[in-house]
Amino acid sequence: MTDDVLLTFNAGSSTLKIGVFEQAANLARNVGRGKIDLDRAPLTLAYVIGNDRYEKPLTGDNGENFVSVVSETLEHILGHLPDRLRAVAHRIVHGGMLFDGAALLDDTTIEHIEKLVPLAPLHQPQALRVIRSVRKLRPEVQQTGSFDTAFHSSQADIIRRLAIPRSMHDDGIRRYGFHGLSYKYIASRLGKIDPAAARGKVIACHLGSGASLCAMEDGVSRDTSMGFSALDGIPMATRPGWLDPGVLLYLMRSGMRQPERIENFLYHECGLLGVSGISGDTRVLLTDKRPQAAEAIDLFCLRVAGEIGRMCSTIGGLEALVFTAGIGENQPQVRTRVAQRLRWLGAELDENANEANAILISTASGSIKIFVIPTDEEQVIADEAMALLA
């Protein structure tokens, strides 16, 4: 055991993930993880410390009594770790033009993050209320923020620009990109698995309920599928991905006039759920025999492959492809369908390796290497916090 403990909070729109780390020799070593499903009632904290699993009911709620949720979470988890809570680190979805790296969370920083709420209306408020809860409960504990958009700040201006008046671009209406903490981890991990591949032209596919792709050269972000918001790019569980703005104009003229109604429609009623009418979960759709389910999966794979093709023009080719996140790591059928559409690029899967979710799933005769690498956003958040606190 060490004298210090670091906790990470990864606040999503419907979940709160917790990472538990010991600090030793300026390194963050993971010793546990937890998760709260904010859509369940009553709320329950499920967590692991070492090899032991726990499930604790929470008396707090996902509303005005949320500070109690954080209080009980700290009490349960830290009860297993008789060390000092030195810091709490947070994933913050949007850093806007202000943050190109992790930051200590003081009054000024929190005020800047608050101003970015309109750019990420579902995710930013979730992170802020956890930050404020920790401040209220443990005011002496340092807090840091890691931004999903920061990894993509290396992209050229032409990549980030939308075809709108220049004044709007200068005011911040531009392509930002998300899932940056995941891509930062993948870039680092691939560098350890295959240094030569990591130095080349790589496209990483973060495929989960939220999904995006990132094109990298030498581990640096050059392009990404998500743009101004987390609605952009490929279809997701309940988000549409690319959508002709004319569709929104049509819907507004047809009666869907309230911004809140449009927002709910775009975030919760589209994507794989909308196409299938069955579910936004690919695990459900892959086992459903109805044609609508198959069509949703086919559309998803088509758009992923199409985005890979587009990104090849940004980085001038492709030498390695990485699948990560829940779908990317665990669903061979999706990887197969994407790879089949990339045969023209020289993508060839080793069927046995793919079925086993092996790290390297391409054949030796293929033109590109294809990897499956589990992501770990919490480790990146912890590492960035350690670097700041050092």
PDB file of C-alpha atoms in Angstrom, residues 250-389:
ATOM      1  CA  TYR A 250     -37.904  19.641 -42.771  1.00  0.00           C
ATOM      2  CA  LEU A 251     -38.660  18.354 -39.257  1.00  0.00           C
ATOM      3  CA  MET A 252     -38.851  21.881 -37.861  1.00  0.00           C
ATOM      4  CA  ARG A 253     -41.323  22.902 -40.568  1.00  0.00           C
ATOM      5  CA  SER A 254     -43.292  19.710 -39.902  1.00  0.00           C
ATOM      6  CA  GLY A 255     -43.860  20.464 -36.244  1.00  0.00           C
ATOM      7  CA  MET A 256     -40.671  19.475 -34.382  1.00  0.00           C
ATOM      8  CA  ARG A 257     -39.849  23.065 -33.420  1.00  0.00           C
ATOM      9  CA  GLN A 258     -38.623  22.904 -29.826  1.00  0.00           C
ATOM     10  CA  PRO A 259     -34.808  22.588 -29.465  1.00  0.00           C
ATOM     11  CA  GLU A 260     -35.304  20.187 -26.557  1.00  0.00           C
ATOM     12  CA  ARG A 261     -37.500  17.917 -28.686  1.00  0.00           C
ATOM     13  CA  ILE A 262     -34.963  17.944 -31.541  1.00  0.00           C
ATOM     14  CA  GLU A 263     -32.133  17.255 -29.100  1.00  0.00           C
ATOM     15  CA  ASN A 264     -33.950  14.258 -27.608  1.00  0.00           C
ATOM     16  CA  PHE A 265     -34.731  12.966 -31.092  1.00  0.00           C
ATOM     17  CA  LEU A 266     -31.096  13.193 -32.224  1.00  0.00           C
ATOM     18  CA  TYR A 267     -29.543  11.718 -29.087  1.00  0.00           C
ATOM     19  CA  HIS A 268     -32.078   9.043 -28.173  1.00  0.00           C
ATOM     20  CA  GLU A 269     -34.327   8.050 -31.095  1.00  0.00           C
ATOM     21  CA  CYS A 270     -32.016   7.616 -34.083  1.00  0.00           C
ATOM     22  CA  GLY A 271     -29.014   5.429 -34.910  1.00  0.00           C
ATOM     23  CA  LEU A 272     -29.314   1.653 -34.769  1.00  0.00           C
ATOM     24  CA  LEU A 273     -32.436   1.929 -32.633  1.00  0.00           C
ATOM     25  CA  GLY A 274     -34.116   4.135 -35.187  1.00  0.00           C
ATOM     26  CA  VAL A 275     -33.151   2.000 -38.191  1.00  0.00           C
ATOM     27  CA  SER A 276     -34.084  -1.321 -36.588  1.00  0.00           C
ATOM     28  CA  GLY A 277     -37.009  -0.253 -34.443  1.00  0.00           C
ATOM     29  CA  ILE A 278     -35.773  -3.019 -32.137  1.00  0.00           C
ATOM     30  CA  SER A 279     -32.717  -1.943 -30.180  1.00  0.00           C
ATOM     31  CA  GLY A 280     -29.612   0.225 -30.309  1.00  0.00           C
ATOM     32  CA  ASP A 281     -27.529  -2.616 -28.858  1.00  0.00           C
ATOM     33  CA  THR A 282     -25.568  -4.525 -31.501  1.00  0.00           C
ATOM     34  CA  ARG A 283     -25.549  -7.614 -29.259  1.00  0.00           C
ATOM     35  CA  VAL A 284     -29.334  -7.744 -29.518  1.00  0.00           C
ATOM     36  CA  LEU A 285     -29.384  -6.953 -33.231  1.00  0.00           C
ATOM     37  CA  LEU A 286     -26.810  -9.621 -34.132  1.00  0.00           C
ATOM     38  CA  THR A 287     -28.998 -12.329 -32.611  1.00  0.00           C
ATOM     39  CA  ASP A 288     -32.308 -11.014 -33.975  1.00  0.00           C
ATOM     40  CA  LYS A 289     -33.411 -12.699 -37.210  1.00  0.00           C
ATOM     41  CA  ARG A 290     -35.633  -9.874 -38.431  1.00  0.00           C
ATOM     42  CA  PRO A 291     -34.455  -8.039 -41.571  1.00  0.00           C
ATOM     43  CA  GLN A 292     -34.604  -4.665 -39.820  1.00  0.00           C
ATOM     44  CA  ALA A 293     -31.947  -5.846 -37.367  1.00  0.00           C
ATOM     45  CA  ALA A 294     -29.669  -7.030 -40.175  1.00  0.00           C
ATOM     46  CA  GLU A 295     -30.148  -3.767 -42.037  1.00  0.00           C
ATOM     47  CA  ALA A 296     -29.100  -1.718 -38.993  1.00  0.00           C
ATOM     48  CA  ILE A 297     -25.901  -3.752 -38.579  1.00  0.00           C
ATOM     49  CA  ASP A 298     -25.144  -3.562 -42.315  1.00  0.00           C
ATOM     50  CA  LEU A 299     -25.602   0.217 -42.313  1.00  0.00           C
ATOM     51  CA  PHE A 300     -23.316   0.566 -39.293  1.00  0.00           C
ATOM     52  CA  CYS A 301     -20.547  -1.497 -40.910  1.00  0.00           C
ATOM     53  CA  LEU A 302     -20.961   0.279 -44.253  1.00  0.00           C
ATOM     54  CA  ARG A 303     -20.512   3.684 -42.628  1.00  0.00           C
ATOM     55  CA  VAL A 304     -17.503   2.556 -40.576  1.00  0.00           C
ATOM     56  CA  ALA A 305     -15.782   1.211 -43.690  1.00  0.00           C
ATOM     57  CA  GLY A 306     -16.711   4.313 -45.657  1.00  0.00           C
ATOM     58  CA  GLU A 307     -15.211   6.586 -43.006  1.00  0.00           C
ATOM     59  CA  ILE A 308     -12.001   4.556 -43.054  1.00  0.00           C
ATOM     60  CA  GLY A 309     -11.837   5.115 -46.804  1.00  0.00           C
ATOM     61  CA  ARG A 310     -12.337   8.857 -46.375  1.00  0.00           C
ATOM     62  CA  MET A 311      -9.657   9.124 -43.716  1.00  0.00           C
ATOM     63  CA  CYS A 312      -7.153   7.344 -45.941  1.00  0.00           C
ATOM     64  CA  SER A 313      -7.213  10.434 -48.117  1.00  0.00           C
ATOM     65  CA  THR A 314      -6.330  12.592 -45.098  1.00  0.00           C
ATOM     66  CA  ILE A 315      -3.276  10.609 -44.017  1.00  0.00           C
ATOM     67  CA  GLY A 316      -2.349   9.302 -47.463  1.00  0.00           C
ATOM     68  CA  GLY A 317      -2.875   5.587 -46.945  1.00  0.00           C
ATOM     69  CA  LEU A 318      -3.291   3.011 -44.218  1.00  0.00           C
ATOM     70  CA  GLU A 319      -0.833   0.673 -42.515  1.00  0.00           C
ATOM     71  CA  ALA A 320      -2.729  -0.388 -39.393  1.00  0.00           C
ATOM     72  CA  LEU A 321      -6.338  -0.576 -38.253  1.00  0.00           C
ATOM     73  CA  VAL A 322      -7.343  -0.818 -34.576  1.00  0.00           C
ATOM     74  CA  PHE A 323     -10.725  -1.872 -33.181  1.00  0.00           C
ATOM     75  CA  THR A 324     -11.536  -0.844 -29.609  1.00  0.00           C
ATOM     76  CA  ALA A 325     -14.404  -0.172 -27.121  1.00  0.00           C
ATOM     77  CA  GLY A 326     -17.342  -2.480 -26.428  1.00  0.00           C
ATOM     78  CA  ILE A 327     -18.275  -3.416 -30.003  1.00  0.00           C
ATOM     79  CA  GLY A 328     -14.781  -3.156 -31.419  1.00  0.00           C
ATOM     80  CA  GLU A 329     -13.255  -5.357 -28.734  1.00  0.00           C
ATOM     81  CA  ASN A 330     -15.935  -8.020 -28.414  1.00  0.00           C
ATOM     82  CA  GLN A 331     -17.884  -8.510 -31.642  1.00  0.00           C
ATOM     83  CA  PRO A 332     -16.032 -10.475 -34.342  1.00  0.00           C
ATOM     84  CA  GLN A 333     -19.062 -10.341 -36.646  1.00  0.00           C
ATOM     85  CA  VAL A 334     -18.857  -6.547 -36.883  1.00  0.00           C
ATOM     86  CA  ARG A 335     -15.100  -6.605 -37.490  1.00  0.00           C
ATOM     87  CA  THR A 336     -15.599  -9.203 -40.229  1.00  0.00           C
ATOM     88  CA  ARG A 337     -18.221  -7.142 -42.037  1.00  0.00           C
ATOM     89  CA  VAL A 338     -16.100  -4.005 -41.875  1.00  0.00           C
ATOM     90  CA  ALA A 339     -13.004  -5.854 -43.115  1.00  0.00           C
ATOM     91  CA  GLN A 340     -14.944  -7.392 -46.005  1.00  0.00           C
ATOM     92  CA  ARG A 341     -15.676  -3.881 -47.268  1.00  0.00           C
ATOM     93  CA  LEU A 342     -11.980  -3.005 -46.994  1.00  0.00           C
ATOM     94  CA  ARG A 343     -10.588  -5.791 -49.163  1.00  0.00           C
ATOM     95  CA  TRP A 344      -9.656  -3.163 -51.740  1.00  0.00           C
ATOM     96  CA  LEU A 345      -7.254  -1.786 -49.100  1.00  0.00           C
ATOM     97  CA  GLY A 346      -5.729  -5.197 -48.541  1.00  0.00           C
ATOM     98  CA  ALA A 347      -7.594  -6.021 -45.328  1.00  0.00           C
ATOM     99  CA  GLU A 348      -7.513  -9.763 -44.591  1.00  0.00           C
ATOM    100  CA  LEU A 349      -8.709 -11.268 -41.326  1.00  0.00           C
ATOM    101  CA  ASP A 350      -7.410 -14.416 -39.685  1.00  0.00           C
ATOM    102  CA  GLU A 351     -10.794 -15.974 -38.851  1.00  0.00           C
ATOM    103  CA  ASN A 352      -9.583 -17.919 -35.822  1.00  0.00           C
ATOM    104  CA  ALA A 353      -7.750 -14.942 -34.341  1.00  0.00           C
ATOM    105  CA  ASN A 354     -10.746 -12.713 -34.992  1.00  0.00           C
ATOM    106  CA  GLU A 355     -13.154 -15.128 -33.280  1.00  0.00           C
ATOM    107  CA  ALA A 356     -10.821 -15.286 -30.286  1.00  0.00           C
ATOM    108  CA  ASN A 357     -10.607 -11.472 -30.016  1.00  0.00           C
ATOM    109  CA  ALA A 358      -6.837 -11.794 -30.317  1.00  0.00           C
ATOM    110  CA  ILE A 359      -4.653  -8.692 -30.348  1.00  0.00           C
ATOM    111  CA  LEU A 360      -3.500  -9.230 -33.957  1.00  0.00           C
ATOM    112  CA  ILE A 361      -6.327 -10.504 -36.155  1.00  0.00           C
ATOM    113  CA  SER A 362      -4.975  -9.906 -39.679  1.00  0.00           C
ATOM    114  CA  THR A 363      -3.239 -12.459 -41.863  1.00  0.00           C
ATOM    115  CA  ALA A 364       0.449 -12.216 -42.707  1.00  0.00           C
ATOM    116  CA  SER A 365      -0.435 -11.827 -46.391  1.00  0.00           C
ATOM    117  CA  GLY A 366      -2.693  -8.793 -45.853  1.00  0.00           C
ATOM    118  CA  SER A 367      -1.508  -5.312 -46.747  1.00  0.00           C
ATOM    119  CA  ILE A 368      -2.542  -3.770 -43.424  1.00  0.00           C
ATOM    120  CA  LYS A 369      -2.205  -4.967 -39.847  1.00  0.00           C
ATOM    121  CA  ILE A 370      -5.468  -5.207 -37.926  1.00  0.00           C
ATOM    122  CA  PHE A 371      -5.496  -5.110 -34.123  1.00  0.00           C
ATOM    123  CA  VAL A 372      -8.007  -5.497 -31.302  1.00  0.00           C
ATOM    124  CA  ILE A 373      -6.854  -3.403 -28.338  1.00  0.00           C
ATOM    125  CA  PRO A 374      -9.028  -2.888 -25.230  1.00  0.00           C
ATOM    126  CA  THR A 375      -9.139   0.783 -24.298  1.00  0.00           C
ATOM    127  CA  ASP A 376      -8.676   2.252 -20.822  1.00  0.00           C
ATOM    128  CA  GLU A 377      -9.784   5.867 -20.511  1.00  0.00           C
ATOM    129  CA  GLU A 378      -9.516   5.759 -16.720  1.00  0.00           C
ATOM    130  CA  GLN A 379      -5.799   4.979 -16.914  1.00  0.00           C
ATOM    131  CA  VAL A 380      -5.233   8.003 -19.167  1.00  0.00           C
ATOM    132  CA  ILE A 381      -7.204  10.240 -16.782  1.00  0.00           C
ATOM    133  CA  ALA A 382      -5.128   8.964 -13.860  1.00  0.00           C
ATOM    134  CA  ASP A 383      -1.821   9.353 -15.722  1.00  0.00           C
ATOM    135  CA  GLU A 384      -2.665  12.910 -16.756  1.00  0.00           C
ATOM    136  CA  ALA A 385      -3.613  13.759 -13.174  1.00  0.00           C
ATOM    137  CA  MET A 386      -0.332  12.345 -11.890  1.00  0.00           C
ATOM    138  CA  ALA A 387       1.616  14.443 -14.383  1.00  0.00           C
ATOM    139  CA  LEU A 388      -0.178  17.600 -13.190  1.00  0.00           C
ATOM    140  CA  LEU A 389       0.214  16.813  -9.505  1.00  0.00           C
TER     141      LEU A 389
END
